[in-house]
Short mmCIF file of C-alpha atoms (C1' of nucleotides) in Angstrom, two decimals:
data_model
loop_
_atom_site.label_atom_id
_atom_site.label_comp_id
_atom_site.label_asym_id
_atom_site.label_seq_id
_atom_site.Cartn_x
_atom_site.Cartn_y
_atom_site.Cartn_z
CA UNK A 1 7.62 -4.60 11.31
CA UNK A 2 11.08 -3.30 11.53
CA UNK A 3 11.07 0.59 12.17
CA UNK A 4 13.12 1.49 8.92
CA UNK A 5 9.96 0.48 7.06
CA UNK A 6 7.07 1.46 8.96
CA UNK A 7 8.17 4.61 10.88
CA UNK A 8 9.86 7.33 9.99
CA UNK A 9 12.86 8.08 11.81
CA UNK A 10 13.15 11.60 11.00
CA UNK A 11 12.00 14.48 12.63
CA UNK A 12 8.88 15.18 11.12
CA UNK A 13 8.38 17.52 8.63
CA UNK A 14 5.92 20.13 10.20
CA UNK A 15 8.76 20.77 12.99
CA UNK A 16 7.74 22.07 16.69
CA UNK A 17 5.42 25.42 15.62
CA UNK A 18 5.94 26.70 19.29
CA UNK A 19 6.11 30.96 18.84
CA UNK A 20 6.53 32.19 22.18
CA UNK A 21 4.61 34.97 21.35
CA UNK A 22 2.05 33.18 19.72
CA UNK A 23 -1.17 33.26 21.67
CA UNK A 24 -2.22 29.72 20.99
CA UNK A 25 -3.35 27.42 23.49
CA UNK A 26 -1.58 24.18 24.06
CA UNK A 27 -5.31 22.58 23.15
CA UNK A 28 -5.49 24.20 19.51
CA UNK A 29 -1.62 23.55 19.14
CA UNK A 30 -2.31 19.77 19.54
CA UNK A 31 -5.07 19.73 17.26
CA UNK A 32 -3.08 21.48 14.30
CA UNK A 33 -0.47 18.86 14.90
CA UNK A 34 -2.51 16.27 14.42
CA UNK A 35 -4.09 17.24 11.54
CA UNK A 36 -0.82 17.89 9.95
CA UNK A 37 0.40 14.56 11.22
CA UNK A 38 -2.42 12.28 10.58
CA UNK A 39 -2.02 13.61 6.82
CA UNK A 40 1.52 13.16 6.26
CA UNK A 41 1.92 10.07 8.36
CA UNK A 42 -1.65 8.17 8.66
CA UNK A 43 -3.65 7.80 11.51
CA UNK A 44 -2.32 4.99 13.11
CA UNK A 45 1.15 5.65 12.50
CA UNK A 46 1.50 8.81 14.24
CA UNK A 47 1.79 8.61 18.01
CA UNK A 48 0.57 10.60 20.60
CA UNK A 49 4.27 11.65 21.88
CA UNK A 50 4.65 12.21 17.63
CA UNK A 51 1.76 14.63 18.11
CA UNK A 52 3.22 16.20 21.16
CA UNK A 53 6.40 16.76 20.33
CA UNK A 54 4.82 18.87 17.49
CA UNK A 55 2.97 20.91 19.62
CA UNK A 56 5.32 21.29 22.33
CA UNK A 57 3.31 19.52 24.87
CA UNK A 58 4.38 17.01 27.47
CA UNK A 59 2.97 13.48 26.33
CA UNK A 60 1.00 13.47 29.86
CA UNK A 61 -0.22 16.50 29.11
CA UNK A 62 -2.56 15.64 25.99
CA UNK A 63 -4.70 13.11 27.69
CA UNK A 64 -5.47 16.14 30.01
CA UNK A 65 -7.09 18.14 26.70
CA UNK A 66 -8.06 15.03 24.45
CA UNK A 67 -9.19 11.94 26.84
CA UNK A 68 -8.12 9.54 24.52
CA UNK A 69 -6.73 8.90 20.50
CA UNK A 70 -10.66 8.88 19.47
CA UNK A 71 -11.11 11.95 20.77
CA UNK A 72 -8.67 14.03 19.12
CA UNK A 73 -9.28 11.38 15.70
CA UNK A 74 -12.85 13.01 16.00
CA UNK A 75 -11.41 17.05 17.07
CA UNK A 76 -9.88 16.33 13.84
CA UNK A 77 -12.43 15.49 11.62
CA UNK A 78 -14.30 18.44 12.65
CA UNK A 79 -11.41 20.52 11.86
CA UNK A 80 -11.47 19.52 8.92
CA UNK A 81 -15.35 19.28 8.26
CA UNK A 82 -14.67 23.28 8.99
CA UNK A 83 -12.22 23.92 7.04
CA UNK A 84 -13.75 22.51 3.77
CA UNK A 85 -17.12 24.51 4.11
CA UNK A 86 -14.99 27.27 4.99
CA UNK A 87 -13.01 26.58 1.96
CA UNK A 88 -17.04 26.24 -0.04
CA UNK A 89 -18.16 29.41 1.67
CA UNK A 90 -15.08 31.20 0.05
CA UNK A 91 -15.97 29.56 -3.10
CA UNK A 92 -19.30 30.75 -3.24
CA UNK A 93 -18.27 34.20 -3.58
CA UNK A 94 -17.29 33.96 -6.84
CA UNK A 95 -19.27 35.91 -9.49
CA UNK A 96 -20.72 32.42 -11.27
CA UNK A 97 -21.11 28.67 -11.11
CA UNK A 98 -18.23 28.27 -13.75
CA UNK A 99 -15.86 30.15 -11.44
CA UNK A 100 -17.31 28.60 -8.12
CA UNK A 101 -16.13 25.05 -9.94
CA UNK A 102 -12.34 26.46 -10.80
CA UNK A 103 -11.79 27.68 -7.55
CA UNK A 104 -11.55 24.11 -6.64
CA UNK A 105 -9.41 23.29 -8.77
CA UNK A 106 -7.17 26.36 -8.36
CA UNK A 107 -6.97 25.52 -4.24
CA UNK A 108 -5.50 21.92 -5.61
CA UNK A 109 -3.08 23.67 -7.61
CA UNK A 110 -2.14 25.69 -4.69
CA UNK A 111 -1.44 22.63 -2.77
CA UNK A 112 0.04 20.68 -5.15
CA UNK A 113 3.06 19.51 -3.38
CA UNK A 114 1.35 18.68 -0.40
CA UNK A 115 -1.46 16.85 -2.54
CA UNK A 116 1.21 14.54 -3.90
CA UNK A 117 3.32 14.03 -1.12
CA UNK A 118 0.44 13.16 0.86
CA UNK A 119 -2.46 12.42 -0.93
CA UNK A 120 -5.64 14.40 -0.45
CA UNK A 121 -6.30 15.03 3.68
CA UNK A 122 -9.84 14.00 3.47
CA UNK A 123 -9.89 10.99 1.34
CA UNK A 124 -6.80 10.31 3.63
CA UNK A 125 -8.81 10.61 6.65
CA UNK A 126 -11.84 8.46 5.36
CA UNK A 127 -9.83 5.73 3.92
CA UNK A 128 -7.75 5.67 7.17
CA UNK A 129 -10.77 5.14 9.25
CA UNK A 130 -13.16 2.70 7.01
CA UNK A 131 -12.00 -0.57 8.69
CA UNK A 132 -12.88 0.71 11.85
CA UNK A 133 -16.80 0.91 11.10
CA UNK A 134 -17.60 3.18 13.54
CA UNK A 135 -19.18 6.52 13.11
CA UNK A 136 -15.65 8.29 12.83
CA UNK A 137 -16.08 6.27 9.42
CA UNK A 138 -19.00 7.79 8.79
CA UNK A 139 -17.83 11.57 9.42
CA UNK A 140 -14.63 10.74 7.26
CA UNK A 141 -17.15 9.82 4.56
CA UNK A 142 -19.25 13.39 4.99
CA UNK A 143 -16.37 14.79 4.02
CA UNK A 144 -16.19 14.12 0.35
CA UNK A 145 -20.09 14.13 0.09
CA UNK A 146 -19.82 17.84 0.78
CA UNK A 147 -17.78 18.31 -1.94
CA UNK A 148 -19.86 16.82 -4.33
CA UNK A 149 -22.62 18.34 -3.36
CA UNK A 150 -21.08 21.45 -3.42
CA UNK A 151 -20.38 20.99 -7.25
CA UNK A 152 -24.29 19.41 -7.64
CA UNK A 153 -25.17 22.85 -6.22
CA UNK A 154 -23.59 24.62 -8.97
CA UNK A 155 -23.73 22.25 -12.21
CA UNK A 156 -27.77 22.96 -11.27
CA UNK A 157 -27.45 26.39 -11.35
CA UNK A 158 -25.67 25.71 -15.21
CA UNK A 159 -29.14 24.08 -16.07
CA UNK A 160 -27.89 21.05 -16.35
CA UNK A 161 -29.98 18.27 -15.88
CA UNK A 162 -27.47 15.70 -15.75
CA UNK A 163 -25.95 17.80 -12.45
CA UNK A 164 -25.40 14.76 -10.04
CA UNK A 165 -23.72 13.09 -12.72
CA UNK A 166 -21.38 15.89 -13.51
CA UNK A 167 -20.49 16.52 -10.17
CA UNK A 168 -19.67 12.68 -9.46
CA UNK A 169 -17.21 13.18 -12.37
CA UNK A 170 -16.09 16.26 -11.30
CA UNK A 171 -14.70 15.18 -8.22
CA UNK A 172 -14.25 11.70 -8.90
CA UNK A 173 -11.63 13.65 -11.96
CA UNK A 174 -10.39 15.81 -8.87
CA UNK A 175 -9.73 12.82 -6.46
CA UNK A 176 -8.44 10.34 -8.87
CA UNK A 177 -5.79 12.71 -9.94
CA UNK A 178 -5.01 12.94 -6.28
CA UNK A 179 -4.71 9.37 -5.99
CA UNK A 180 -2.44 8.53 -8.95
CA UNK A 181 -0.22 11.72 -8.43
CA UNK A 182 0.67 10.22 -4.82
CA UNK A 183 1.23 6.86 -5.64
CA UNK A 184 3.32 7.33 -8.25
CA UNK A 185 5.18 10.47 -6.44
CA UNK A 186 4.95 12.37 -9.52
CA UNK A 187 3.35 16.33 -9.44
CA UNK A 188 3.49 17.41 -12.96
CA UNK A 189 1.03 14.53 -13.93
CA UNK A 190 -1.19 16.37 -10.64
CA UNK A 191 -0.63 19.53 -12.69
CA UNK A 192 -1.72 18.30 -16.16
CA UNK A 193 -4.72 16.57 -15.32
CA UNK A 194 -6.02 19.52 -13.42
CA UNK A 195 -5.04 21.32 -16.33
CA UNK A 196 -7.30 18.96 -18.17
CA UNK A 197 -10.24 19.23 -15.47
CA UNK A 198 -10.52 22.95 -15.74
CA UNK A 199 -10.86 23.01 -19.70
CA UNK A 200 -13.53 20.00 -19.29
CA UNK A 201 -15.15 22.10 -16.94
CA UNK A 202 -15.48 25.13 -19.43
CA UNK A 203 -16.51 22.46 -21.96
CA UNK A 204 -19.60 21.22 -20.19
CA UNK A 205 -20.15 25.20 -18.77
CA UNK A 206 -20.14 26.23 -22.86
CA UNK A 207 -22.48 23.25 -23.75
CA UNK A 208 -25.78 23.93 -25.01
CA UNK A 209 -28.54 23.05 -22.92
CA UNK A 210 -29.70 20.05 -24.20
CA UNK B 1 -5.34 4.24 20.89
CA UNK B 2 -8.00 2.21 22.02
CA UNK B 3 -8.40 -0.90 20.33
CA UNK B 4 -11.86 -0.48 19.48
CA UNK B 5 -11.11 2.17 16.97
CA UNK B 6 -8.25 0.84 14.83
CA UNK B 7 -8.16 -3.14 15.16
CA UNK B 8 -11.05 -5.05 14.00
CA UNK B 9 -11.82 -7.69 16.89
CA UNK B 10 -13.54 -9.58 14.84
CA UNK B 11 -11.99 -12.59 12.88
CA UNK B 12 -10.86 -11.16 9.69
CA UNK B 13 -13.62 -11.60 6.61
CA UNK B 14 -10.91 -14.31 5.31
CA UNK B 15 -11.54 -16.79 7.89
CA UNK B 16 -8.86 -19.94 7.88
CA UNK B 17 -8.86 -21.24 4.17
CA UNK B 18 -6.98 -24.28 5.22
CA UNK B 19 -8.23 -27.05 2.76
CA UNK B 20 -6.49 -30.28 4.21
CA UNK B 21 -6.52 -31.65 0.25
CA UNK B 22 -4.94 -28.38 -1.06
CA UNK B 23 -1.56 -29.17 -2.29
CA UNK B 24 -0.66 -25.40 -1.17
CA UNK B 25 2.46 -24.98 1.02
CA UNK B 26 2.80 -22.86 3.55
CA UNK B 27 4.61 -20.29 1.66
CA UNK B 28 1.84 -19.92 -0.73
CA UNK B 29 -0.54 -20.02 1.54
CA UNK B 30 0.94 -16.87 3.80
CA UNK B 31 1.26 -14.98 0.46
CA UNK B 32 -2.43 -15.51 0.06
CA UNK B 33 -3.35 -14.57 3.35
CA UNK B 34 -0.90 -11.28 3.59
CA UNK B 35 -2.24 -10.31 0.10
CA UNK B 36 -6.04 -10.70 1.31
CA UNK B 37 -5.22 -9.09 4.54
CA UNK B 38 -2.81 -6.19 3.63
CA UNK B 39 -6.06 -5.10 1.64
CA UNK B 40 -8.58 -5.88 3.43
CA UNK B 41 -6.98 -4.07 6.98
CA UNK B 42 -4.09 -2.21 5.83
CA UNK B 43 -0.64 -2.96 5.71
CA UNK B 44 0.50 -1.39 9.41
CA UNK B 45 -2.91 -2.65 10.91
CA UNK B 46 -2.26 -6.42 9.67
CA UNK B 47 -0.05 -7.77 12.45
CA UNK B 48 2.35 -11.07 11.48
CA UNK B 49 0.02 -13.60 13.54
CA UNK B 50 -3.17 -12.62 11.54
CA UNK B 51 -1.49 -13.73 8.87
CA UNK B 52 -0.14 -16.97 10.28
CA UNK B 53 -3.98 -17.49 12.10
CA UNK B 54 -5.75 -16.90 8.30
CA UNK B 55 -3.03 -19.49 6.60
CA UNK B 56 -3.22 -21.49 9.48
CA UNK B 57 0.32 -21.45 10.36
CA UNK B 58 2.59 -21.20 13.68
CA UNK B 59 3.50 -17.60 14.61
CA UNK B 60 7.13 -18.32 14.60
CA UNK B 61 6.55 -20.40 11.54
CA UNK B 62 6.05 -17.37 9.78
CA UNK B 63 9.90 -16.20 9.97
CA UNK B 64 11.04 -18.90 8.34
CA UNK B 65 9.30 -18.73 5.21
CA UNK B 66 9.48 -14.68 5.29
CA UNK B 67 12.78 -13.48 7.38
CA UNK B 68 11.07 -10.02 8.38
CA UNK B 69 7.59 -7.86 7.40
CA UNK B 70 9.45 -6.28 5.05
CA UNK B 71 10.06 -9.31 3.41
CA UNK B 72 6.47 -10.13 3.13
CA UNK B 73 5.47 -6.73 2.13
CA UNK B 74 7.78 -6.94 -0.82
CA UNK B 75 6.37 -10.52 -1.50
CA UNK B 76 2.83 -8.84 -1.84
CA UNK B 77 3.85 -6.45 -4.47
CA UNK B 78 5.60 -8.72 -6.77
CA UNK B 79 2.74 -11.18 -6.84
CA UNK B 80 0.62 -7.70 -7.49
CA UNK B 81 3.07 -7.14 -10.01
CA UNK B 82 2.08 -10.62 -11.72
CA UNK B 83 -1.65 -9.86 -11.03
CA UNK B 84 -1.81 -7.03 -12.88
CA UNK B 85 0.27 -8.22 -15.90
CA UNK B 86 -1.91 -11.34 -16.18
CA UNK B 87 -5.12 -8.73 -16.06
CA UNK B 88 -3.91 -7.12 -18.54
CA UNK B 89 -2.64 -9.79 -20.78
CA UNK B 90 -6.04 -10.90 -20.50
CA UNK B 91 -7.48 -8.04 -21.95
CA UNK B 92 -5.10 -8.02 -24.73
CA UNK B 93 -7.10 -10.99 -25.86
CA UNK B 94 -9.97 -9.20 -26.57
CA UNK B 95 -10.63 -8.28 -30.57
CA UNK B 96 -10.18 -4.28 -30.47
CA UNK B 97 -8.35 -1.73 -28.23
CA UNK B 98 -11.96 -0.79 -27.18
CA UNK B 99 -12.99 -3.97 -25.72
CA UNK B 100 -9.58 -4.45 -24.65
CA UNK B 101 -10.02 -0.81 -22.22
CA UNK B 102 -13.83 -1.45 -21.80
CA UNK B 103 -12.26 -5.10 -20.00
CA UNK B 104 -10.56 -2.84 -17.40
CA UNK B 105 -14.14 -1.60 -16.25
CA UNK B 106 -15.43 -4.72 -16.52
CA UNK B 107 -13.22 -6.09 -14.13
CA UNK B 108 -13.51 -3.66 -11.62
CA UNK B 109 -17.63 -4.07 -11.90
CA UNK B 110 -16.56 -7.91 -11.37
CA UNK B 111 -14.87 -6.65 -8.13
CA UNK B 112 -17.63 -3.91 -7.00
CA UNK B 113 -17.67 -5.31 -3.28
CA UNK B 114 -14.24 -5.86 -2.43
CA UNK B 115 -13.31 -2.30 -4.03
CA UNK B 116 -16.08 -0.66 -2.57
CA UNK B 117 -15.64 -2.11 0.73
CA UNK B 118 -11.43 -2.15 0.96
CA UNK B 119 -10.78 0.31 -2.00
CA UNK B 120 -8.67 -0.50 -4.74
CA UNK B 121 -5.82 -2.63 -3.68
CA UNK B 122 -2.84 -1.63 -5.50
CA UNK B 123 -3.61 2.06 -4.67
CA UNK B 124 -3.93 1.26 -0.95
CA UNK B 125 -0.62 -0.76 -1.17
CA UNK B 126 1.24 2.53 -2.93
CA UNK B 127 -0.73 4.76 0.07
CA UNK B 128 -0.16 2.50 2.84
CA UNK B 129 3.77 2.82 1.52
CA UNK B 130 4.58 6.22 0.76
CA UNK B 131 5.72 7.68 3.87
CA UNK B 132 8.36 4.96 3.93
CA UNK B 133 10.09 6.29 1.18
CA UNK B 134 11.88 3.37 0.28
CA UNK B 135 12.05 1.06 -2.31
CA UNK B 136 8.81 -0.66 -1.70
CA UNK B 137 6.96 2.61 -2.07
CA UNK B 138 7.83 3.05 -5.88
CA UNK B 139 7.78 -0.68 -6.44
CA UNK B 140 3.47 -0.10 -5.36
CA UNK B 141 3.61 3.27 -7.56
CA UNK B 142 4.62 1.17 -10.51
CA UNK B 143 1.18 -0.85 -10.41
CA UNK B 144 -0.62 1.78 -11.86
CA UNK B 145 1.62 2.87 -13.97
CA UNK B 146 1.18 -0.06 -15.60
CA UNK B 147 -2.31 0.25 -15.92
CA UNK B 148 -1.90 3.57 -17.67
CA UNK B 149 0.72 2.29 -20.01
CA UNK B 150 -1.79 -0.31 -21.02
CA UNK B 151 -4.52 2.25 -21.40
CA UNK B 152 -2.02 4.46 -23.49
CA UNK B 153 -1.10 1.74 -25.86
CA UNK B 154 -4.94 1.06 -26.56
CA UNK B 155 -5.54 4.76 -27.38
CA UNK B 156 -2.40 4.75 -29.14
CA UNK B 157 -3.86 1.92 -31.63
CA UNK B 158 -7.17 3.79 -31.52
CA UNK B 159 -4.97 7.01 -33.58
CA UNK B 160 -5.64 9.34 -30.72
CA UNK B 161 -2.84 11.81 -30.74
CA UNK B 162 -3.80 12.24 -27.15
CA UNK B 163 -3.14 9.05 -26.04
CA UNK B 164 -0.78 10.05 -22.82
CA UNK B 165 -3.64 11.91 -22.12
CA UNK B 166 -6.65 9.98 -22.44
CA UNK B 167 -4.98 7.32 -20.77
CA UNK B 168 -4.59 9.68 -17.79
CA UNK B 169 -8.15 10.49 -17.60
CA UNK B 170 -9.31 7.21 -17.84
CA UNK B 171 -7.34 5.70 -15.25
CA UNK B 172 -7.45 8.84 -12.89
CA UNK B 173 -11.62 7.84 -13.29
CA UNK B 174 -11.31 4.97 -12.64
CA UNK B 175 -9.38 5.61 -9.57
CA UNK B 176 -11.20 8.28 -8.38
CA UNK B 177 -14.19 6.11 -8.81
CA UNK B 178 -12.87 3.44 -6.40
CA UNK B 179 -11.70 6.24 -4.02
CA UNK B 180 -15.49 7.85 -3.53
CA UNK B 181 -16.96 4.71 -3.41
CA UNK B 182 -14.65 3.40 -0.76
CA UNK B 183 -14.95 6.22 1.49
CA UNK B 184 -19.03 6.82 1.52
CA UNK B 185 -19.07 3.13 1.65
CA UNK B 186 -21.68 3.36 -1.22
CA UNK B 187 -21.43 0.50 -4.07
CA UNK B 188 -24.27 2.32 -6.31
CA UNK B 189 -22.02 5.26 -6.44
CA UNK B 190 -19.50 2.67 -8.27
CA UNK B 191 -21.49 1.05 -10.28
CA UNK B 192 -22.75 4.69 -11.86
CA UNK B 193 -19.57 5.85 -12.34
CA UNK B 194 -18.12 3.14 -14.04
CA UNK B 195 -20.95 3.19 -16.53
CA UNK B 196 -20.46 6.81 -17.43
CA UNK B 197 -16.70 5.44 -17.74
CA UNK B 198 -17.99 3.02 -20.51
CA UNK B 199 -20.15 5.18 -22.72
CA UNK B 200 -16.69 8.22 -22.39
CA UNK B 201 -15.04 5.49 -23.78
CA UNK B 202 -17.47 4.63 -26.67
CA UNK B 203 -18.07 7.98 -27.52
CA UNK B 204 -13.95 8.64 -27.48
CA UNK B 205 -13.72 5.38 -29.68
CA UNK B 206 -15.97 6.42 -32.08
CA UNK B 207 -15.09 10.38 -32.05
CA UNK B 208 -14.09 10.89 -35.98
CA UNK B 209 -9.87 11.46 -35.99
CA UNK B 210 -8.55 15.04 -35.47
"C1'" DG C 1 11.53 -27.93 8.49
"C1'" DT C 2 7.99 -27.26 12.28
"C1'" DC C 3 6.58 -25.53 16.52
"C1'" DT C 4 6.47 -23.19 21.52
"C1'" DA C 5 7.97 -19.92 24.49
"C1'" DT C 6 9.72 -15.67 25.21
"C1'" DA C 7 12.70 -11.45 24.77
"C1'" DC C 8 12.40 -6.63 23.78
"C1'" DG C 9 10.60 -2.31 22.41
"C1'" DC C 10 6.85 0.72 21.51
"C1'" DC C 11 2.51 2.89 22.44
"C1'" DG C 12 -1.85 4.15 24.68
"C1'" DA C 13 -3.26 5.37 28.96
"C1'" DT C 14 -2.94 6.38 34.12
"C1'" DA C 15 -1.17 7.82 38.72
"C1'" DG C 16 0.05 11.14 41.37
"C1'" DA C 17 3.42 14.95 42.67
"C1'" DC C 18 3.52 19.89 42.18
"C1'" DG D 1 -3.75 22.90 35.07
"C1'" DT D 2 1.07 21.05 34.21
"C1'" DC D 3 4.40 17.61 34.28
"C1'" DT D 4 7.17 12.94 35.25
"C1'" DA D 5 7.18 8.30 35.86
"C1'" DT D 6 5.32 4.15 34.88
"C1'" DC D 7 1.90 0.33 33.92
"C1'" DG D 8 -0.06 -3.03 30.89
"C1'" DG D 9 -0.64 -4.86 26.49
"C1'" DC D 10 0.56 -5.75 21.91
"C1'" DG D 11 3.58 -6.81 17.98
"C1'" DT D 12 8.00 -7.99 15.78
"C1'" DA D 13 11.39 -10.97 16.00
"C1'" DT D 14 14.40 -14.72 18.07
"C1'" DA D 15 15.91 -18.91 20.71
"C1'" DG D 16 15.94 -23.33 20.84
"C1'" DA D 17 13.50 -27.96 21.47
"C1'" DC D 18 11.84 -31.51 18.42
#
DNA sequence: GTCTATACGCCGATAGAC
DNA sequence: GTCTATCGGCGTATAGAC
């Protein structure tokens, strides 16, 4: 396929991080470029001299820290397995359930223009790596599960008996407003359905135990 | 990257549908395969001879029919584009806007493998174009805007003064749906979801008038 | 119009100097 | 540990016979 299509031409976005006085590693510098690049580009569009260029690495010079694509596919899914239950752990602090749920919604809101520039990392990363059928596949998958369990957690705690059910919708809500903001390049309709997700979720929180 | 993770080695699902009494031409016959393949494997992952192997035509053959990738790509998302407008005339054939939305569901329980297994396919062809930024990309996006146009008309006839928005929480469902599914790999999931779609949409039909 | 052979570039991975 | 040079294979696209 011709390059105009398939590739982008441009420098990338997420331009070389390299601070001199930073004390990062060329190891964790790769690893953060991937991420980033694997989520704005795919997978298996971004190169390994895309990813280090980024970091500011000599294209030898990553097979040296990540033996192969695989591996550093995999350092980043467990990046990013980190950084949602970090991202869950946060969540938890809040006072109650109701505002455990919102805080979801308000980190999509925070990332709104990378959520519909990009679509959401995780899906991203699962869809990216389902034809493969390996266990990266797998991983990818985990991903989302912990976010729904993460809302199971707290729908129970509401004394709701229909709390797998809820949280299914909840993030099926969350991701499917992900999914139609990207495609159709458009944030405010990101913005008004998470507008709409939060009231739902004070709806069902106000409910009556049934 | 090693082939193992991102090319399937395996012959493609879709195995040669050659049928030496099939009045299809070749053209047709690519289409078919590109469309089946583009899905099934992804647009960058699809190279040009697994399409010519799967319509069982010459590599080179290929070229003439469709002068570059590009060309094929934009091939695939007109005869999308046609897909969805017949699905949807379709549904306009049903008595009431409620059957005529509850057909949308239907459809996609009709489909519960392939979208479970390969996602939705006019969401992975908006995806799988974004970063390109070009023409093609909004050309995808403008699948599912049809689909909520559809939806919006429905709720429109229905005397919902929320019809934008209802129409954007149904179809962000049932995307969302397709997008969990597809990356747990988990049918059931699908099948649950689009249930609870059903009975919100019964119990939005029926909701008395504002 | 149909087919074979091949040019050309890109990418993952390695070799080996320092 | 760091870097340069390069291999080998694949994928798009073309040339040119029939």
């Amino acid at each position: 396929m011709s390059q105009f299509l398939l590739r982008n031409q441009v420098i990338p976005l997420t331009t070389t991080l390299e601070n001199p006085n930073s004390k990062s590693t060329a190891k964790q510098r790769l690893l953060e470029a991937a991420m980033t690049l694997f989520h704005e580009q795919g997978i298996r569009t971004t190169t390994i001299a895309d990813v280090a260029l980024v970091a500011g690495v000599p294209l030898g010079n990553v097979y040296y820290h990540y033996r192969t694509k695989d591996a550093l596919v995999s350092a980043v899914i467990a990046a990013r397995h980190k950084e949602v239950q970090a991202e869950l752990e946060l969540a938890k602090c809040q006072a109650n359930p109701l505002e455990r749920l919102r805080s979801l919604v308000k980190d999509s809101q925070n990332n709104r223009e990378l959520l519909t520039a990009h679509g959401c990392p995780y899906a991203s990363l699962a869809q990216g790596l389902r034809d493969t059928g390996g266990i990266l596949a797998e991983q990818a998958g985990e991903l989302l599960r912990l976010h729904i369990e993460f809302a199971e957690q707290q729908f129970t705690i509401l004394e709701k008996p229909e709390a797998p059910a809820l949280a299914a919708d909840f993030i099926a809500k969350l991701y499917g407003a992900y999914t139609l903001a990207n495609a159709m390049n458009n944030p405010t309709f990101l913005d008004q359905q998470l507008e709409r997700i939060e009231a739902w979720l004070e709806q069902i929180a106000a409910r009556k135990k049934v």
